[in-house]
C-alpha positions as CSV (number, residue, x, y, z in Angstrom):
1,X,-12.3,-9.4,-18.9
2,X,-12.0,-11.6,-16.0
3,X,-12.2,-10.7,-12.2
4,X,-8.3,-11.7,-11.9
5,X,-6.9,-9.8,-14.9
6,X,-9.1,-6.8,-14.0
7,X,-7.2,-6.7,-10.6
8,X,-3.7,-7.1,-11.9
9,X,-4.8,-4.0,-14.6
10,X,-6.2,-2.3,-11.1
11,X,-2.7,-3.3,-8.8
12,X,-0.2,-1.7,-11.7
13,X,-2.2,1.4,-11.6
14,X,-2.2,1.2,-7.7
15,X,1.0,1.5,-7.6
16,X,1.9,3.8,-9.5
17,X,-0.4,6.0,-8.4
18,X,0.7,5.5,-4.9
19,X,4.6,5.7,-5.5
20,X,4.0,9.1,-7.1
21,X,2.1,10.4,-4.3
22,X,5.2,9.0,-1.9
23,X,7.1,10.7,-3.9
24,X,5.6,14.0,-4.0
25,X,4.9,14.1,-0.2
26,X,9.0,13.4,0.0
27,X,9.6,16.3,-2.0
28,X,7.3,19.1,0.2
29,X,7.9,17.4,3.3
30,X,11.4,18.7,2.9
31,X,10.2,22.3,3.0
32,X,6.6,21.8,5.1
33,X,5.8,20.3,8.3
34,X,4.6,16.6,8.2
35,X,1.6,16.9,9.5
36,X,1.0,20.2,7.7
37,X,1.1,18.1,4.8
38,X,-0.7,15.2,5.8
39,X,-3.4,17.5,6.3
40,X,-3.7,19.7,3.0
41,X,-3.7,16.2,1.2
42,X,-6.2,15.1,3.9
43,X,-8.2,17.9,2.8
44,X,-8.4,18.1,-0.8
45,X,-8.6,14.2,-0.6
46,X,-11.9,14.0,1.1
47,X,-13.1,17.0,-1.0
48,X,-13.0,15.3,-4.0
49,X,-13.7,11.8,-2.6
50,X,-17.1,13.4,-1.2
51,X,-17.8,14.6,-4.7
52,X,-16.9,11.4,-6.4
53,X,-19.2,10.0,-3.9
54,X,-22.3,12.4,-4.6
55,X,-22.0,11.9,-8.3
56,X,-22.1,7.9,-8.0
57,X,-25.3,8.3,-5.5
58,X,-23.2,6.6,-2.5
59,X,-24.9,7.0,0.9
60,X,-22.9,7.5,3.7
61,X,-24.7,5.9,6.2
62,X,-26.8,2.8,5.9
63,X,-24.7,0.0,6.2
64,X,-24.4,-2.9,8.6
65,X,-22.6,-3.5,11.9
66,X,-20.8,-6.4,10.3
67,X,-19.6,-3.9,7.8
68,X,-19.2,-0.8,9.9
69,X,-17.1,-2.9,12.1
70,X,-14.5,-3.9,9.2
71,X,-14.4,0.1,8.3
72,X,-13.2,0.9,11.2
73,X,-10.6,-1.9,11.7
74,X,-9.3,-0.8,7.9
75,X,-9.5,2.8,8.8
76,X,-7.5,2.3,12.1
77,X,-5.1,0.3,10.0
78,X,-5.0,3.1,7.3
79,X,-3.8,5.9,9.7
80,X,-1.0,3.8,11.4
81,X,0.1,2.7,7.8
82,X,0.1,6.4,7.0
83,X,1.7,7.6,10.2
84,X,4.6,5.1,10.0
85,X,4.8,5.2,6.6
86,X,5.9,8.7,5.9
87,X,7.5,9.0,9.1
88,X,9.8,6.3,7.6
89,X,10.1,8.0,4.6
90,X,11.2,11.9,5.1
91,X,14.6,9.5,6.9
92,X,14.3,6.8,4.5
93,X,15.7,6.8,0.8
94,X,12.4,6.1,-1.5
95,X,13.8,2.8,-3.0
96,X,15.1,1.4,0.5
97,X,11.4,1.8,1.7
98,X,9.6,0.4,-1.1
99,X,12.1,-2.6,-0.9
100,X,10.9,-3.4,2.8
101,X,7.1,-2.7,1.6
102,X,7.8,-5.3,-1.3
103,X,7.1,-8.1,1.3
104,X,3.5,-7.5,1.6
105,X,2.6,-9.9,-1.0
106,X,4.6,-12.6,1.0
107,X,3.0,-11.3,4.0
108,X,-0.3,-10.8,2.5
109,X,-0.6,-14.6,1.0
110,X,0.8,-15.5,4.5
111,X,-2.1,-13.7,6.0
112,X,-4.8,-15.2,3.9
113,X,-4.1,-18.2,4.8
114,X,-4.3,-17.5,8.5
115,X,-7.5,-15.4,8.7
116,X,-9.4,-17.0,5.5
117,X,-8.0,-20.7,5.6
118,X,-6.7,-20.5,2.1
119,X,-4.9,-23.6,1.6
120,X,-0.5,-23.1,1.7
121,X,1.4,-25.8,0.6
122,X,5.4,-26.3,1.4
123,X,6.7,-25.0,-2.2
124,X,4.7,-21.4,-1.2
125,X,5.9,-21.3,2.3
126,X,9.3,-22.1,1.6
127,X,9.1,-19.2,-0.9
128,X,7.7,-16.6,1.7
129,X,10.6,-17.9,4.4
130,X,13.1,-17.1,1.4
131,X,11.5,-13.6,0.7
132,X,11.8,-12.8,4.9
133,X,15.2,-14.0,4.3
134,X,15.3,-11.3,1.5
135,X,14.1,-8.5,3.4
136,X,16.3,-9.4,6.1
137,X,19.1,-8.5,3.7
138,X,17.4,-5.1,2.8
139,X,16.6,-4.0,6.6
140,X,19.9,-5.7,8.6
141,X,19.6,-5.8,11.6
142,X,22.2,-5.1,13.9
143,X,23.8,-2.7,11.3
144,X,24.5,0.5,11.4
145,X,21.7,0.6,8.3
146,X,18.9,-0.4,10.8
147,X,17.6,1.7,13.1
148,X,14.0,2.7,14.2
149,X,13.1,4.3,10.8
150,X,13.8,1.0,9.4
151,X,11.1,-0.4,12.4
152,X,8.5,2.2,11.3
153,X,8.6,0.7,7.7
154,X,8.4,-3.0,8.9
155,X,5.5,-1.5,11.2
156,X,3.9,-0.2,8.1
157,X,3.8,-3.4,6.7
158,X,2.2,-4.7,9.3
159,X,-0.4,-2.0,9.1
160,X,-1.0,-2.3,5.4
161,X,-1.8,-6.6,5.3
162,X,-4.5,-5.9,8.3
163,X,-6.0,-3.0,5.9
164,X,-5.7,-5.6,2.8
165,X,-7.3,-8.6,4.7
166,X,-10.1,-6.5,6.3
167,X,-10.9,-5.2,2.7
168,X,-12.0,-9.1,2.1
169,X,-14.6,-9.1,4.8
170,X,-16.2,-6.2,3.4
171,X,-19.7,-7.3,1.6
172,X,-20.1,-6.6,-2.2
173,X,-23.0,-3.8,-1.4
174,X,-20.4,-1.3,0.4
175,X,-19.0,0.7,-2.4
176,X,-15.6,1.4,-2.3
177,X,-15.8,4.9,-2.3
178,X,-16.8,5.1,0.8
179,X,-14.4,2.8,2.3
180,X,-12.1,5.4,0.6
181,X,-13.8,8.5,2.1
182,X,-13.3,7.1,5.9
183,X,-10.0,6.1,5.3
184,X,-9.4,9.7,4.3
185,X,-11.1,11.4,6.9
186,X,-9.4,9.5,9.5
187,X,-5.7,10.0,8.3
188,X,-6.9,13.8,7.8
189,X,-8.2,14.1,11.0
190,X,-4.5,12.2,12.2
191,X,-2.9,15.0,10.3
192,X,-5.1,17.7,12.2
193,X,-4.1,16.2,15.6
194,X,-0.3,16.6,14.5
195,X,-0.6,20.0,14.0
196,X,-0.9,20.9,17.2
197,X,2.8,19.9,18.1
198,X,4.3,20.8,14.8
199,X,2.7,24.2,13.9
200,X,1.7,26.1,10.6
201,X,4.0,27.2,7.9
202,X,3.3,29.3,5.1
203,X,3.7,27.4,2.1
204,X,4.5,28.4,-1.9
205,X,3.0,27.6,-4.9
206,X,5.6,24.8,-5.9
207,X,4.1,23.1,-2.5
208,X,1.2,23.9,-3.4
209,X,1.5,21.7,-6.5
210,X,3.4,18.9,-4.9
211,X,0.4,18.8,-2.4
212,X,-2.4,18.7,-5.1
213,X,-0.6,16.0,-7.3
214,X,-0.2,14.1,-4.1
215,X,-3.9,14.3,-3.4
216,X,-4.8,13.3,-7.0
217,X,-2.3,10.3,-6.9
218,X,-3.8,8.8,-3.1
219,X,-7.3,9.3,-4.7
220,X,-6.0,7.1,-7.8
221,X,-4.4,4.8,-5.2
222,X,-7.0,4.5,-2.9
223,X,-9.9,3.3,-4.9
224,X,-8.0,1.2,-7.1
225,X,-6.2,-1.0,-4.3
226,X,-10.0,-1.0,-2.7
227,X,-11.2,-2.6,-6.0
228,X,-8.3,-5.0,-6.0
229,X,-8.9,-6.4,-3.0
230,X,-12.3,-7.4,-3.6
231,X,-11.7,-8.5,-6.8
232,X,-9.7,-11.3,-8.1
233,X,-7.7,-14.1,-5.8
234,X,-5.4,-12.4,-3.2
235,X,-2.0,-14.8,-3.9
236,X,-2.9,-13.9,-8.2
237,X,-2.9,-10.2,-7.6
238,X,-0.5,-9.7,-4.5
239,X,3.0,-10.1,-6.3
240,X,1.6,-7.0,-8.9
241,X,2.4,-4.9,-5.9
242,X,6.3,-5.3,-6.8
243,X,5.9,-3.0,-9.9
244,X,6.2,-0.5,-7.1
245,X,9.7,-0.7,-6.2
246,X,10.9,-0.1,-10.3
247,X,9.1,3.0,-10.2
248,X,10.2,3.7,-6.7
249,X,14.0,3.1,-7.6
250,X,13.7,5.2,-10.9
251,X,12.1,8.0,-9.3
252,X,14.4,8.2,-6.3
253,X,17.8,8.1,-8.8
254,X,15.8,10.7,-10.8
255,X,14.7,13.1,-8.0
256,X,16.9,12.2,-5.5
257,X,19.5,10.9,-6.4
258,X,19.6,8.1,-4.6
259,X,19.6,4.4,-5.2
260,X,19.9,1.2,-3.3
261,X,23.5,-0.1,-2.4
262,X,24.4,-4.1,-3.5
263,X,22.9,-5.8,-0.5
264,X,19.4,-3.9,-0.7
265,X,18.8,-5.0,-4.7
266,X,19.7,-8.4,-3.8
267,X,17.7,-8.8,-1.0
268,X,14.5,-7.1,-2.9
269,X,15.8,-9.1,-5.9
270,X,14.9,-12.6,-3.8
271,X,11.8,-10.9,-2.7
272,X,10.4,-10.4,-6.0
273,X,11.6,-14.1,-7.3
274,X,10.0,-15.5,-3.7
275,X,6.4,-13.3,-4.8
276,X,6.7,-13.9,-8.1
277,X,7.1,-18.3,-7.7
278,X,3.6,-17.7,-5.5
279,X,2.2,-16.1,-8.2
280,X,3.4,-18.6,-10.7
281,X,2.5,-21.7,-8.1
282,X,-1.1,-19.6,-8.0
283,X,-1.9,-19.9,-11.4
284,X,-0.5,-23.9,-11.4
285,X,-3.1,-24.6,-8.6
286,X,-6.4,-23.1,-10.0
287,X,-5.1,-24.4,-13.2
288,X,-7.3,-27.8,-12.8
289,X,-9.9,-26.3,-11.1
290,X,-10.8,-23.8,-13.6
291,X,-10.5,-26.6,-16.3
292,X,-13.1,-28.4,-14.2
293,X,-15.1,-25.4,-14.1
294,X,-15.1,-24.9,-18.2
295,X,-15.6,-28.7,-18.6
């Protein structure tokens, strides 16, 4: 199996993992206190990471400045993706959400030709300017739809492509479980802090259940987006991330009831066309090269 379709096996499996864990923190959060919740997942999270981590033999310490330095850029980036994230999403209908998060591809290709020098030409640009123009239509501005919930999600975004990026810099010998395990800690130890404004609530076993299944799902999510990253060419893998807004849209209409109005589907609908003519202009480019490489 290639490095490139191991990641796009690894990105599907991201995202799903990750939309159910939205979802199940969408569903307690409407009977627990956000930060409550952030922090039982928090919890049981690092628990188990720690004991993933013990059985693979991964030391916690031991690594080197260059390294430590991304860690804590892509655990910084974690908690404010977190934070505004499901801020965002106990005002947000699921679908809406995931439609703005559907331009991190765009953003993420855009980003990795900024920081990396990854070579854009016009037909790939003009696509990510069409999928801004897209996301545009989801978010408008101006509208009574937009409002600062709207900003937190866009904000998100933002968090989530430094995250990606900084996964890049990280050398092969850092195992991605413990890039996992800090990230956890840190949006634990967010969750902790919050507590102290919003309080304790006594919580029932149905929480109980949304909580663990949400802590299995980020676990899932976690490791497999860390393995993506690092695997694989970013613009190849980056549209995968779209799978996340069908499961996002059929779990909202199922749980919630809810599902996006004309003017959100079209704009994610250019989105996805925008992400998916990168991907498409990808494969075109390496193409030749990987000829060259067999010849």
């Amino acid at each position: 199996m290639s490095d490139n379709l191991r990641a796009v096996i690894l990105m599907n499996i991201a995202m799903l993992a990750f939309t159910l864990n939205d979802t199940c923190m969408k569903l307690v959060t409407q009977s627990l206190p956000l930060y409550q919740a952030i922090t039982l997942r928090g919890v049981l999270t690092t628990a188990a990471l720690l004991l993933v981590a013990a059985g693979q033999g991964v030391r916690l310490t031991g690594l080197g400045r260059g390294d430590w330095q991304v860690i804590g850029l892509r655990t910084l980036a974690e908690v404010a993706a977190t934070v505004t994230f499901l801020t965002a999403l106990l005002h947000m209908p699921l679908a809406n959400l995931s439609a703005i998060m559907q331009s991190l591809p765009l953003l993420v290709t855009l980003g990795a030709a900024l920081v990396f020098g990854e070579r854009l030409g016009w037909r790939r640009l003009t696509a990510i300017a069409l999928g801004l123009v897209g996301v545009l239509l989801i978010i408008r501005p101006g509208t009574a739809g937009f409002d600062r919930w709207s900003v937190l999600g866009l904000l998100s975004v933002a968090a989530v492509v430094v995250r990606d990026l900084s996964t890049r810099k990280l050398s092969r010998a850092v195992p991605s479980t413990l890039v996992a395990i800090w990230a956890s800690v840190a949006v634990t130890g967010l969750g902790m802090a919050g507590l102290a404004f919003e309080g304790w609530q006594p919580m029932g076993w149905a929480e109980a259940a949304l909580i663990l299944g949400a802590s299995v799902h980020l676990i899932i999510g976690y490791l497999t987006v860390v393995m993506v990253m690092r695997v694989g060419d970013i613009g190849l893998v980056a549209p995968f991330r779209y799978m996340a807004l069908l499961w996002a849209i059929a779990l909202g209409w199922a749980l919630f009831g809810t599902f996006p109005d004309r003017l959100t589907l079209i704009g994610a609908a250019i989105v996805v066309v925008a992400g998916l003519f990168t991907l498409l202009r990808e494969r075109a480019l390496h193409a030749p090269r990987r000829a060259g490489d067999s010849g």
